[in-house]
Tab-separated table of C-alpha atoms in Angstrom:
chain	number	residue	atom	x	y	z
A	10	MET	CA	-18.085	-44.174	72.974
A	11	ARG	CA	-18.006	-47.764	71.276
A	12	ALA	CA	-21.653	-48.757	72.508
A	13	SER	CA	-22.676	-44.986	71.043
A	14	LEU	CA	-21.148	-45.873	67.564
A	15	THR	CA	-22.755	-49.457	67.542
A	16	LYS	CA	-26.197	-47.859	68.512
A	17	SER	CA	-25.702	-44.976	65.674
A	18	GLY	CA	-24.796	-47.734	63.251
A	19	ALA	CA	-27.757	-49.802	64.100
A	20	ALA	CA	-30.138	-47.060	63.605
A	21	GLU	CA	-28.572	-45.890	60.262
A	22	SER	CA	-28.635	-49.635	59.308
A	23	THR	CA	-32.515	-49.761	60.344
A	24	THR	CA	-33.303	-46.482	58.411
A	25	GLY	CA	-31.637	-47.942	55.486
A	26	LYS	CA	-33.533	-50.946	55.521
A	27	ILE	CA	-36.725	-48.928	55.975
A	28	GLN	CA	-35.833	-46.873	52.983
A	29	MET	CA	-35.006	-49.714	50.909
A	30	GLN	CA	-38.307	-51.540	51.707
A	31	LYS	CA	-40.169	-48.425	51.083
A	32	SER	CA	-38.509	-48.221	47.557
A	33	SER	CA	-39.211	-51.905	46.882
A	34	ASN	CA	-42.657	-51.318	47.882
A	35	GLN	CA	-43.205	-48.681	45.163
A	36	THR	CA	-41.575	-50.432	42.505
A	37	ASP	CA	-41.857	-53.958	43.519
A	38	VAL	CA	-38.604	-54.682	41.929
A	39	GLY	CA	-37.840	-57.659	44.544
A	40	ALA	CA	-40.723	-59.856	42.869
A	41	PRO	CA	-38.950	-61.342	39.667
A	42	ARG	CA	-42.322	-62.554	38.368
A	43	TRP	CA	-44.204	-59.298	38.563
A	44	SER	CA	-41.215	-57.607	37.443
A	45	GLY	CA	-40.831	-59.587	34.310
A	46	LEU	CA	-44.715	-59.139	33.735
A	47	ARG	CA	-44.252	-55.342	34.018
A	48	LEU	CA	-41.523	-55.205	31.702
A	49	ALA	CA	-43.741	-57.339	29.133
A	50	LEU	CA	-46.533	-54.853	29.460
A	51	LEU	CA	-43.940	-51.891	29.185
A	52	ALA	CA	-42.554	-53.527	26.063
A	53	PHE	CA	-46.084	-54.102	24.572
A	54	ALA	CA	-46.752	-50.368	24.789
A	55	GLN	CA	-43.723	-49.859	22.841
A	56	PHE	CA	-45.071	-52.445	20.480
A	57	ILE	CA	-48.429	-50.549	19.985
A	58	ILE	CA	-46.573	-47.386	19.285
A	59	ALA	CA	-44.498	-48.933	16.648
A	60	ILE	CA	-47.288	-50.610	15.029
A	61	ASP	CA	-49.310	-47.418	14.796
A	62	TYR	CA	-46.371	-45.489	13.249
A	63	ASN	CA	-45.888	-48.326	10.629
A	64	ILE	CA	-49.071	-49.944	10.053
A	65	VAL	CA	-50.486	-47.378	7.664
A	66	TYR	CA	-47.572	-47.338	5.246
A	67	VAL	CA	-48.465	-50.275	3.213
A	68	ALA	CA	-52.350	-49.027	3.149
A	69	LEU	CA	-51.480	-45.681	1.965
A	70	PRO	CA	-52.423	-46.297	-1.700
A	71	ASP	CA	-55.615	-47.673	-0.752
A	72	ILE	CA	-56.482	-44.920	1.710
A	73	GLY	CA	-55.438	-42.277	-0.984
A	74	ARG	CA	-57.971	-43.941	-3.618
A	75	ASP	CA	-60.877	-44.125	-1.100
A	76	VAL	CA	-60.625	-41.191	1.074
A	77	GLY	CA	-59.710	-38.704	-1.521
A	78	PHE	CA	-56.092	-37.442	-0.615
A	79	THR	CA	-53.884	-36.138	-3.353
A	80	SER	CA	-50.240	-37.460	-4.133
A	81	GLN	CA	-48.860	-34.780	-1.920
A	82	SER	CA	-51.373	-34.543	0.823
A	83	LEU	CA	-51.369	-38.273	1.378
A	84	GLN	CA	-48.362	-37.806	3.425
A	85	TRP	CA	-50.523	-36.311	6.157
A	86	VAL	CA	-51.706	-39.744	7.196
A	87	VAL	CA	-48.264	-40.263	8.438
A	88	SER	CA	-47.286	-36.705	9.172
A	89	ALA	CA	-50.148	-35.919	11.249
A	90	TYR	CA	-49.136	-38.478	13.669
A	91	ALA	CA	-45.612	-37.230	13.692
A	92	VAL	CA	-46.746	-33.693	14.308
A	93	ALA	CA	-48.812	-34.423	17.313
A	94	PHE	CA	-46.421	-36.846	18.594
A	95	GLY	CA	-43.351	-34.340	18.207
A	96	GLY	CA	-45.422	-31.316	19.455
A	97	PHE	CA	-46.720	-32.864	22.619
A	98	LEU	CA	-43.940	-35.098	23.742
A	99	LEU	CA	-42.082	-32.651	26.298
A	100	LEU	CA	-45.653	-31.867	27.974
A	101	GLY	CA	-46.161	-35.695	27.965
A	102	GLY	CA	-42.766	-36.192	29.679
A	103	ARG	CA	-43.468	-33.513	32.231
A	104	ALA	CA	-46.677	-34.674	32.886
A	105	ALA	CA	-45.472	-38.249	33.588
A	106	ASP	CA	-43.004	-36.878	36.109
A	107	ARG	CA	-45.664	-34.651	37.876
A	108	LEU	CA	-48.811	-36.442	37.432
A	109	GLY	CA	-47.566	-39.963	37.662
A	110	PRO	CA	-46.199	-42.235	34.884
A	111	ARG	CA	-49.044	-44.932	35.643
A	112	ARG	CA	-51.794	-42.421	35.250
A	113	MET	CA	-50.374	-41.134	32.116
A	114	PHE	CA	-49.710	-44.451	30.686
A	115	ILE	CA	-53.454	-45.611	31.240
A	116	LEU	CA	-54.639	-42.189	29.730
A	117	ALA	CA	-52.391	-42.584	26.773
A	118	LEU	CA	-53.534	-46.056	25.852
A	119	VAL	CA	-57.309	-45.110	26.159
A	120	LEU	CA	-56.495	-42.177	23.735
A	121	TYR	CA	-55.032	-44.667	21.345
A	122	GLY	CA	-58.043	-46.876	21.418
A	123	VAL	CA	-60.637	-44.108	20.763
A	124	SER	CA	-58.740	-42.475	17.901
A	125	SER	CA	-58.075	-45.682	16.304
A	126	LEU	CA	-61.811	-46.361	16.430
A	127	ALA	CA	-62.536	-43.025	15.021
A	128	GLY	CA	-59.879	-43.400	12.134
A	129	GLY	CA	-61.539	-46.804	11.104
A	130	PHE	CA	-64.882	-45.056	10.838
A	131	ALA	CA	-63.541	-41.865	9.303
A	132	PRO	CA	-65.597	-40.734	6.343
A	133	ASP	CA	-63.303	-38.173	4.900
A	134	ALA	CA	-59.612	-37.090	4.879
A	135	LEU	CA	-59.894	-34.429	7.419
A	136	THR	CA	-61.565	-36.706	9.956
A	137	LEU	CA	-58.735	-39.264	9.310
A	138	VAL	CA	-55.911	-36.797	9.848
A	139	VAL	CA	-57.533	-35.557	13.124
A	140	ALA	CA	-57.791	-39.319	14.102
A	141	ARG	CA	-54.159	-39.594	13.299
A	142	ALA	CA	-53.329	-36.652	15.265
A	143	VAL	CA	-55.171	-37.748	18.437
A	144	GLN	CA	-53.156	-41.202	18.044
A	145	GLY	CA	-49.987	-39.083	18.003
A	146	LEU	CA	-51.157	-37.139	21.067
A	147	GLY	CA	-51.366	-40.470	22.768
A	148	GLY	CA	-48.048	-41.456	21.692
A	149	ALA	CA	-46.559	-38.237	23.098
A	150	LEU	CA	-48.078	-39.206	26.417
A	151	LEU	CA	-47.357	-43.035	26.396
A	152	PHE	CA	-43.652	-42.848	25.183
A	153	PRO	CA	-42.241	-41.026	28.071
A	154	ALA	CA	-44.403	-42.587	30.871
A	155	THR	CA	-43.264	-46.067	29.422
A	156	LEU	CA	-39.844	-45.112	29.753
A	157	ALA	CA	-40.019	-43.318	32.915
A	158	LEU	CA	-41.592	-46.640	34.354
A	159	ILE	CA	-38.788	-48.799	32.704
A	160	ASN	CA	-36.020	-46.296	34.261
A	161	THR	CA	-37.551	-46.025	37.650
A	162	SER	CA	-38.382	-49.725	37.942
A	163	PHE	CA	-34.878	-51.243	36.918
A	164	ALA	CA	-31.555	-50.033	38.424
A	165	GLU	CA	-29.217	-48.018	36.112
A	166	GLY	CA	-26.352	-50.351	34.598
A	167	ALA	CA	-26.765	-53.945	33.558
A	168	GLU	CA	-30.464	-54.272	34.917
A	169	ARG	CA	-31.723	-51.400	33.026
A	170	ASN	CA	-29.708	-52.010	29.899
A	171	ARG	CA	-31.357	-55.443	29.675
A	172	ALA	CA	-34.771	-54.124	30.155
A	173	LEU	CA	-34.299	-51.449	27.501
A	174	ALA	CA	-32.845	-54.026	25.392
A	175	VAL	CA	-36.132	-56.030	25.497
A	176	TRP	CA	-38.208	-52.751	25.176
A	177	GLY	CA	-36.168	-51.664	22.037
A	178	ALA	CA	-36.366	-55.269	20.408
A	179	THR	CA	-40.035	-55.284	20.936
A	180	GLY	CA	-40.377	-51.835	19.462
A	181	SER	CA	-38.434	-53.035	16.461
A	182	GLY	CA	-40.748	-56.058	16.113
A	183	GLY	CA	-43.723	-53.737	16.086
A	184	LEU	CA	-42.276	-51.898	13.081
A	185	ALA	CA	-42.003	-55.224	11.248
A	186	ALA	CA	-45.344	-56.621	12.523
A	187	GLY	CA	-46.853	-53.126	11.511
A	188	ALA	CA	-45.753	-53.828	7.892
A	189	ILE	CA	-46.911	-57.385	7.751
A	190	ILE	CA	-50.259	-56.943	9.545
A	191	GLY	CA	-50.933	-53.736	7.681
A	192	GLY	CA	-50.592	-55.700	4.419
A	193	VAL	CA	-52.663	-58.540	5.555
A	194	LEU	CA	-55.475	-56.559	7.052
A	195	THR	CA	-55.414	-54.084	3.929
A	196	ASN	CA	-55.484	-56.973	1.440
A	197	GLY	CA	-58.397	-58.999	3.248
A	198	TRP	CA	-60.519	-56.520	4.977
A	199	GLY	CA	-59.622	-52.801	3.736
A	200	TRP	CA	-57.424	-50.119	4.898
A	201	GLN	CA	-60.051	-49.363	7.705
A	202	ALA	CA	-58.930	-52.745	9.641
A	203	VAL	CA	-55.310	-51.402	10.139
A	204	PHE	CA	-57.251	-48.869	12.561
A	205	PHE	CA	-59.627	-51.415	14.227
A	206	PHE	CA	-56.702	-53.757	14.870
A	207	THR	CA	-55.261	-51.297	17.639
A	208	VAL	CA	-58.375	-50.969	19.537
A	209	PRO	CA	-58.461	-53.893	21.653
A	210	LEU	CA	-54.699	-53.908	22.044
A	211	ALA	CA	-54.702	-50.482	23.666
A	212	LEU	CA	-57.830	-50.714	25.631
A	213	GLY	CA	-57.046	-54.070	26.859
A	214	ALA	CA	-53.728	-53.055	28.131
A	215	ALA	CA	-54.889	-49.871	29.612
A	216	LEU	CA	-58.166	-51.274	31.231
A	217	ILE	CA	-57.175	-54.590	32.126
A	218	ALA	CA	-53.281	-55.263	32.415
A	219	ALA	CA	-52.058	-51.858	33.510
A	220	PRO	CA	-54.226	-51.672	36.735
A	221	VAL	CA	-52.868	-54.977	37.987
A	222	LEU	CA	-49.274	-54.957	36.747
A	223	LEU	CA	-48.123	-51.337	37.452
A	224	ALA	CA	-47.644	-50.162	41.021
A	225	PRO	CA	-49.788	-46.969	41.925
A	226	ASP	CA	-47.918	-43.755	41.457
A	227	PRO	CA	-46.323	-42.603	44.689
A	228	ALA	CA	-48.596	-41.093	47.411
A	229	GLY	CA	-49.312	-37.424	46.549
A	230	GLU	CA	-47.653	-37.473	43.156
A	231	GLY	CA	-50.910	-36.741	41.716
A	232	GLN	CA	-51.308	-33.553	43.759
A	233	ARG	CA	-48.015	-32.064	42.494
A	234	ARG	CA	-49.648	-30.104	39.740
A	235	SER	CA	-47.106	-27.292	39.499
A	236	PHE	CA	-46.778	-27.031	35.789
A	237	ASP	CA	-44.679	-24.567	33.966
A	238	LEU	CA	-47.900	-23.673	31.815
A	239	PRO	CA	-46.259	-20.756	29.644
A	240	GLY	CA	-43.458	-22.980	28.935
A	241	ALA	CA	-45.663	-26.129	28.099
A	242	LEU	CA	-47.813	-23.965	25.701
A	243	VAL	CA	-44.831	-22.321	23.993
A	244	VAL	CA	-42.665	-25.545	23.454
A	245	THR	CA	-45.736	-27.367	22.351
A	246	ALA	CA	-46.467	-24.755	19.761
A	247	ALA	CA	-42.898	-24.540	18.814
A	248	ALA	CA	-42.387	-28.139	18.232
A	249	THR	CA	-45.607	-28.582	16.403
A	250	LEU	CA	-44.782	-25.725	14.113
A	251	LEU	CA	-41.513	-27.225	13.462
A	252	VAL	CA	-42.803	-30.628	12.501
A	253	PHE	CA	-45.857	-29.052	10.753
A	254	GLY	CA	-43.417	-26.835	8.469
A	255	LEU	CA	-41.285	-29.766	7.686
A	256	ALA	CA	-44.021	-31.909	6.676
A	257	SER	CA	-45.759	-29.046	4.618
A	258	GLY	CA	-42.562	-28.268	2.502
A	259	PRO	CA	-43.044	-31.146	-0.084
A	260	GLU	CA	-46.700	-30.326	-0.542
A	261	VAL	CA	-47.027	-26.475	-0.759
A	262	GLY	CA	-43.145	-25.723	-1.505
A	263	TRP	CA	-40.452	-24.271	0.913
A	264	ASN	CA	-40.996	-20.670	0.245
A	265	THR	CA	-44.572	-20.408	1.506
A	266	VAL	CA	-45.894	-18.950	4.620
A	267	ARG	CA	-47.273	-22.365	5.604
A	268	SER	CA	-43.969	-24.134	5.397
A	269	THR	CA	-41.162	-21.492	6.089
A	270	GLY	CA	-43.315	-19.245	8.103
A	271	SER	CA	-43.959	-22.183	10.208
A	272	LEU	CA	-40.262	-23.042	10.552
A	273	VAL	CA	-39.324	-19.518	11.457
A	274	ILE	CA	-42.059	-19.076	14.206
A	275	GLY	CA	-41.257	-22.429	15.480
A	276	VAL	CA	-37.493	-21.328	15.952
A	277	LEU	CA	-38.552	-17.926	17.367
A	278	LEU	CA	-40.935	-19.838	19.956
A	279	LEU	CA	-38.056	-22.048	20.908
A	280	CYS	CA	-35.859	-19.059	21.748
A	281	VAL	CA	-38.629	-17.852	23.963
A	282	PHE	CA	-39.033	-21.279	25.528
A	283	ILE	CA	-35.447	-21.013	26.558
A	284	LEU	CA	-35.883	-17.696	28.141
A	285	ILE	CA	-38.875	-18.884	30.179
A	286	GLU	CA	-37.134	-21.916	31.425
A	287	ARG	CA	-34.301	-19.611	32.601
A	288	ARG	CA	-36.714	-17.542	34.743
A	289	VAL	CA	-39.478	-19.941	35.931
A	290	ARG	CA	-39.381	-21.544	39.227
A	291	ASP	CA	-40.425	-25.069	38.266
A	292	PRO	CA	-39.131	-25.568	34.575
A	293	LEU	CA	-40.854	-27.831	32.178
A	294	ALA	CA	-37.368	-28.909	30.725
A	295	PRO	CA	-34.699	-28.026	33.528
A	296	LEU	CA	-31.871	-26.475	31.717
A	297	ARG	CA	-29.412	-28.549	33.941
A	298	LEU	CA	-30.455	-31.524	32.063
A	299	PHE	CA	-28.586	-30.062	28.859
A	300	ALA	CA	-25.345	-30.224	30.926
A	301	ASN	CA	-25.536	-34.035	30.856
A	302	ARG	CA	-23.499	-34.959	27.706
A	303	SER	CA	-24.858	-38.486	27.149
A	304	LEU	CA	-28.518	-37.047	26.997
A	305	VAL	CA	-27.684	-34.298	24.678
A	306	THR	CA	-25.676	-36.437	22.263
A	307	ALA	CA	-28.283	-39.109	22.365
A	308	THR	CA	-30.931	-36.422	21.611
A	309	ALA	CA	-28.817	-35.152	18.587
A	310	VAL	CA	-28.146	-38.681	17.310
A	311	SER	CA	-31.725	-39.462	17.527
A	312	PHE	CA	-32.776	-37.027	15.057
A	313	PHE	CA	-30.570	-38.537	12.488
A	314	HIS	CA	-31.511	-42.073	13.393
A	315	HIS	CA	-35.395	-41.153	12.430
A	316	MET	CA	-34.237	-39.186	9.434
A	317	ALA	CA	-32.936	-42.668	8.147
A	318	LEU	CA	-35.935	-44.543	9.470
A	319	SER	CA	-38.745	-42.530	7.770
A	320	SER	CA	-36.512	-42.192	4.565
A	321	GLY	CA	-35.859	-45.815	4.261
A	322	TYR	CA	-39.518	-47.028	4.701
A	323	TYR	CA	-40.586	-44.297	2.145
A	324	ILE	CA	-37.737	-45.641	-0.449
A	325	LEU	CA	-38.724	-49.263	0.112
A	326	THR	CA	-42.522	-49.002	0.114
A	327	THR	CA	-42.343	-46.715	-3.249
A	328	TYR	CA	-39.899	-49.432	-4.673
A	329	PHE	CA	-41.777	-52.391	-3.692
A	330	GLN	CA	-45.375	-51.083	-4.693
A	331	ASN	CA	-44.815	-48.707	-7.543
A	332	LEU	CA	-41.900	-50.326	-9.174
A	333	LEU	CA	-41.870	-54.060	-8.338
A	334	GLY	CA	-45.678	-54.130	-8.503
A	335	TYR	CA	-46.049	-55.494	-5.079
A	336	ASN	CA	-49.817	-55.330	-3.641
A	337	ALA	CA	-50.183	-54.475	0.271
A	338	LEU	CA	-49.765	-57.892	1.515
A	339	ALA	CA	-46.662	-58.588	-0.601
A	340	ALA	CA	-45.155	-55.181	0.353
A	341	GLY	CA	-45.916	-56.013	4.135
A	342	LEU	CA	-43.973	-59.407	3.817
A	343	ALA	CA	-41.261	-57.670	2.114
A	344	PHE	CA	-40.450	-55.881	5.531
A	345	VAL	CA	-40.387	-58.898	7.394
A	346	PRO	CA	-36.478	-59.612	7.162
A	347	LEU	CA	-35.984	-55.784	8.200
A	348	GLY	CA	-37.997	-56.187	11.241
A	349	VAL	CA	-36.568	-59.491	12.442
A	350	LEU	CA	-33.108	-58.204	11.946
A	351	ALA	CA	-34.097	-54.987	13.960
A	352	MET	CA	-35.473	-57.146	16.682
A	353	ILE	CA	-32.262	-59.044	17.008
A	354	GLY	CA	-30.177	-55.776	16.760
A	355	GLY	CA	-32.233	-54.067	19.198
A	356	GLY	CA	-32.253	-56.952	21.631
A	357	LYS	CA	-29.295	-59.359	21.733
A	358	GLY	CA	-26.995	-57.203	19.551
A	359	ALA	CA	-27.381	-54.219	21.691
A	360	GLY	CA	-27.099	-56.186	24.951
A	361	LEU	CA	-23.998	-58.063	24.029
A	362	LEU	CA	-22.220	-54.806	22.541
A	363	LEU	CA	-23.220	-52.891	25.641
A	364	THR	CA	-21.797	-55.625	27.744
A	365	LYS	CA	-18.484	-55.499	25.891
A	366	TRP	CA	-18.052	-52.015	24.528
A	367	GLY	CA	-20.053	-49.683	26.475
A	368	THR	CA	-22.478	-47.088	25.194
A	369	ARG	CA	-20.395	-44.834	23.005
A	370	ALA	CA	-18.692	-47.631	20.744
A	371	THR	CA	-22.052	-49.471	20.723
A	372	MET	CA	-23.890	-46.293	19.268
A	373	PHE	CA	-21.341	-45.450	16.925
A	374	ALA	CA	-21.169	-49.239	15.775
A	375	GLY	CA	-24.930	-49.153	15.411
A	376	MET	CA	-25.162	-45.866	13.314
A	377	LEU	CA	-22.261	-47.038	11.077
A	378	ILE	CA	-23.765	-50.463	10.154
A	379	TYR	CA	-27.162	-48.639	9.785
A	380	GLY	CA	-25.703	-46.254	7.345
A	381	ILE	CA	-23.793	-48.997	5.403
A	382	GLY	CA	-27.262	-50.709	5.000
A	383	LEU	CA	-28.890	-47.820	3.532
A	384	VAL	CA	-26.018	-47.222	0.934
A	385	ALA	CA	-26.369	-50.826	0.075
A	386	ILE	CA	-30.142	-50.508	-0.568
A	387	ALA	CA	-29.511	-47.413	-2.541
A	388	LEU	CA	-27.016	-48.859	-4.791
A	389	ALA	CA	-29.067	-52.068	-5.350
A	390	LEU	CA	-32.202	-50.243	-6.817
A	391	SER	CA	-32.494	-50.402	-10.511
A	392	PRO	CA	-35.314	-50.190	-13.054
A	393	GLY	CA	-35.376	-53.940	-13.878
A	394	GLY	CA	-34.145	-54.808	-10.294
A	395	SER	CA	-35.650	-57.515	-7.951
A	396	TYR	CA	-36.276	-57.989	-4.184
A	397	TRP	CA	-33.213	-60.258	-3.717
A	398	ALA	CA	-30.778	-57.336	-4.862
A	399	VAL	CA	-32.013	-55.032	-2.095
A	400	LEU	CA	-32.422	-57.802	0.660
A	401	PRO	CA	-28.701	-57.741	1.846
A	402	GLY	CA	-28.855	-54.149	2.427
A	403	ILE	CA	-32.194	-54.351	4.176
A	404	LEU	CA	-30.859	-56.883	6.612
A	405	ILE	CA	-27.638	-54.617	7.534
A	406	TYR	CA	-30.076	-51.660	7.646
A	407	GLY	CA	-32.478	-53.317	10.217
A	408	PHE	CA	-29.649	-54.856	12.354
A	409	GLY	CA	-27.891	-51.440	12.630
A	410	GLY	CA	-30.910	-49.487	13.222
A	411	GLY	CA	-31.977	-52.037	16.216
A	412	ILE	CA	-28.698	-51.545	17.924
A	413	ALA	CA	-28.636	-47.776	17.634
A	414	PHE	CA	-32.197	-47.377	18.756
A	415	THR	CA	-31.785	-49.332	21.982
A	416	THR	CA	-28.657	-47.712	22.742
A	417	LEU	CA	-29.912	-44.300	22.262
A	418	PHE	CA	-32.300	-44.618	25.142
A	419	VAL	CA	-29.582	-46.222	27.408
A	420	ALA	CA	-27.532	-43.124	26.996
A	421	ALA	CA	-30.394	-40.712	27.320
A	422	ALA	CA	-31.407	-42.237	30.682
A	423	SER	CA	-27.861	-42.243	32.070
A	424	GLY	CA	-27.371	-40.056	34.937
A	425	VAL	CA	-30.777	-38.556	35.045
A	426	ALA	CA	-32.744	-38.461	38.379
A	427	ALA	CA	-35.670	-40.615	38.756
A	428	ASN	CA	-38.158	-37.772	39.053
A	429	GLU	CA	-36.968	-36.289	35.465
A	430	GLN	CA	-36.864	-39.539	33.424
A	431	GLY	CA	-40.136	-38.486	31.971
A	432	VAL	CA	-38.881	-35.281	30.392
A	433	ALA	CA	-35.368	-36.682	29.561
A	434	SER	CA	-37.014	-39.413	27.430
A	435	ALA	CA	-39.495	-36.881	25.970
A	436	LEU	CA	-36.264	-34.646	24.846
A	437	GLY	CA	-34.958	-37.780	22.954
A	438	SER	CA	-38.212	-38.668	21.561
A	439	THR	CA	-38.970	-35.141	20.377
A	440	SER	CA	-35.740	-35.340	18.432
A	441	LEU	CA	-36.704	-38.674	16.865
A	442	GLN	CA	-40.172	-37.051	15.647
A	443	ILE	CA	-38.830	-33.934	14.167
A	444	GLY	CA	-36.047	-36.116	12.422
A	445	ALA	CA	-38.727	-38.490	11.141
A	446	ALA	CA	-40.696	-35.574	9.648
A	447	LEU	CA	-37.502	-33.977	8.159
A	448	GLY	CA	-36.514	-37.288	6.809
A	449	LEU	CA	-39.780	-38.153	5.248
A	450	ALA	CA	-39.867	-34.574	3.921
A	451	ALA	CA	-36.229	-34.632	2.412
A	452	ALA	CA	-36.868	-38.266	0.996
A	453	LEU	CA	-39.992	-36.675	-0.965
A	454	VAL	CA	-37.990	-33.601	-2.098
A	455	VAL	CA	-34.731	-35.594	-3.265
A	456	ALA	CA	-36.710	-38.397	-4.637
A	457	ASN	CA	-38.834	-36.112	-6.892
A	458	VAL	CA	-35.887	-33.588	-8.055
A	459	GLY	CA	-35.995	-33.460	-11.797
A	460	LEU	CA	-38.967	-35.801	-12.287
A	461	GLY	CA	-41.274	-34.508	-15.011
A	462	GLY	CA	-44.515	-35.613	-13.307
A	463	GLU	CA	-46.653	-38.156	-15.140
A	464	ALA	CA	-44.017	-38.291	-17.995
A	465	ALA	CA	-41.212	-39.468	-15.621
A	466	THR	CA	-39.700	-42.665	-16.617
A	467	THR	CA	-38.925	-45.667	-14.270
A	468	SER	CA	-35.303	-45.003	-14.608
A	469	ASP	CA	-36.078	-41.338	-13.277
A	470	VAL	CA	-37.953	-42.663	-10.468
A	471	VAL	CA	-35.213	-45.173	-9.498
A	472	ASP	CA	-32.379	-42.363	-9.710
A	473	GLY	CA	-34.508	-40.122	-7.196
A	474	LEU	CA	-34.974	-42.905	-4.748
A	475	ARG	CA	-31.273	-43.753	-4.746
A	476	MET	CA	-30.287	-40.242	-4.293
A	477	ALA	CA	-32.832	-40.073	-1.357
A	478	GLY	CA	-31.263	-43.110	0.041
A	479	LEU	CA	-27.761	-41.755	-0.347
A	480	PHE	CA	-28.776	-38.507	1.457
A	481	ALA	CA	-30.304	-40.478	4.323
A	482	ALA	CA	-27.142	-42.547	4.730
A	483	ALA	CA	-25.028	-39.405	4.867
A	484	ALA	CA	-27.217	-38.096	7.590
A	485	VAL	CA	-26.669	-41.464	9.500
A	486	PHE	CA	-22.895	-41.206	9.211
A	487	LEU	CA	-23.148	-37.804	10.684
A	488	GLY	CA	-24.963	-39.356	13.615
A	489	ALA	CA	-22.268	-41.884	13.844
A	490	VAL	CA	-19.479	-39.358	14.338
A	491	LEU	CA	-21.644	-37.396	16.926
A	492	ALA	CA	-21.974	-40.768	18.891
A	493	LEU	CA	-18.317	-40.329	19.639
A	494	MET	CA	-19.058	-37.481	21.900
A	495	ILE	CA	-20.994	-39.568	24.312
A	496	LYS	CA	-19.523	-39.768	27.643
A	497	GLN	CA	-18.315	-43.170	28.243
A	498	ASN	CA	-18.745	-44.740	31.567
A	499	PRO	CA	-15.739	-46.994	32.196
A	500	GLY	CA	-17.698	-49.154	34.519
A	501	ILE	CA	-20.456	-50.057	32.255
A	502	ALA	CA	-18.890	-53.227	30.877
A	503	GLN	CA	-18.364	-54.598	34.314
A	504	ASP	CA	-21.743	-53.535	35.471
A	505	ALA	CA	-23.359	-55.090	32.491
A	506	ALA	CA	-21.385	-58.277	32.819
A	507	THR	CA	-23.547	-59.482	35.772
A	508	SER	CA	-26.426	-59.863	33.341
A	509	ALA	CA	-24.503	-61.012	30.106
A	510	GLU	CA	-26.021	-64.540	30.482
A	511	ALA	CA	-29.660	-63.024	30.754
A	512	VAL	CA	-29.127	-60.984	27.690
A	513	ARG	CA	-27.916	-63.845	25.675
């Protein structure tokens, strides 16, 4: 009997070792050097996404003059990216799960490179908007693939938190670099250069680094092509119409078919999507994911986080360039402190707080600080003001936003199976993009309430921007309250403690 048990135990041990070795071969987690280089590549992909979101902001006045946008239609240089990004994210997430995250990672970067080249050569407004939309599609494929690769390459807990802190800090750095680089390029070589800049970054990462550093997708993953095609088409149309309707409101009015009609149809299609997912054998977004309280809460908080992000950048860009008279280069440099603090908050700040407090308290603290920064910015705006008056608010805003951003994806990945990490990250990312579109639309509406067109005084403009900032801050505080609903993992502090030194 004893011999039988010993033999059985040895067999189980051997089986376990084989399984562990197989897992190690798939992800190569046992090789620290390659693991570090892989994380650097995945963080660099987030850097590209962040740059493409932000690099065009300081170039908008030049783009408007040269390409022929109106003051209202100019937002589509930003919104076309958000519409495509938000509309295709769930499809991108499921594609990463079904076709393999490495394949989608490379495809998405190629799309980024080609569309950026097309944007730089765009002769008219329509071509530029289409190029930005294709960039958004690239982002919708790249974002969930990158997160899926992180979440399946690093064990849940301290190791994954550390990887996501690096990823989040790099994304924050991309936002800062986007503003700076956008200003330098626009000032020196024209707005076209902000598009050409991305081409070598994306194609180099896709064609040179990714094939070397990313392990091939598991055998047979590329043949698992069982897509929920009806669900994919319906949810893509729904998300696209929702973001399109939100982005259209400030330009054509909220009582139009283009705006309200798109929103209504988008909501109806979301209801149809839920019905499809309840009945289909292999759903695009398994409804059981919505039983994960951390994922659902992180998705909701993501919405308010990016409402504040797009609102804040619009308010500050308008203030710097239209009221303080900064050119593109000066405006880009003005965003440097924001980006630096966002990097610190998203990296060391989030890592240390996750170690000491866990997910729920860290997210609440990050959102609270984020909102306080927005209030400080709004109250510091004045017709005869200066950059130094708004700088304290900018620093607080950047630090809190960085903490919250990293923590959102720690929460969204918690308790999700490896083969559903792509769609889980896509749910949170979709919420980010819809929140960004609504935040920009709301900022435009609130900031322009009561303005008398060309006759508006500087004081009126500042009042509008201040109200937009306070509105966005209220949304962030609501997100902070929602963050308290996250299911706290009582062991997270102990798990994270093992990597506290590495985080520091």
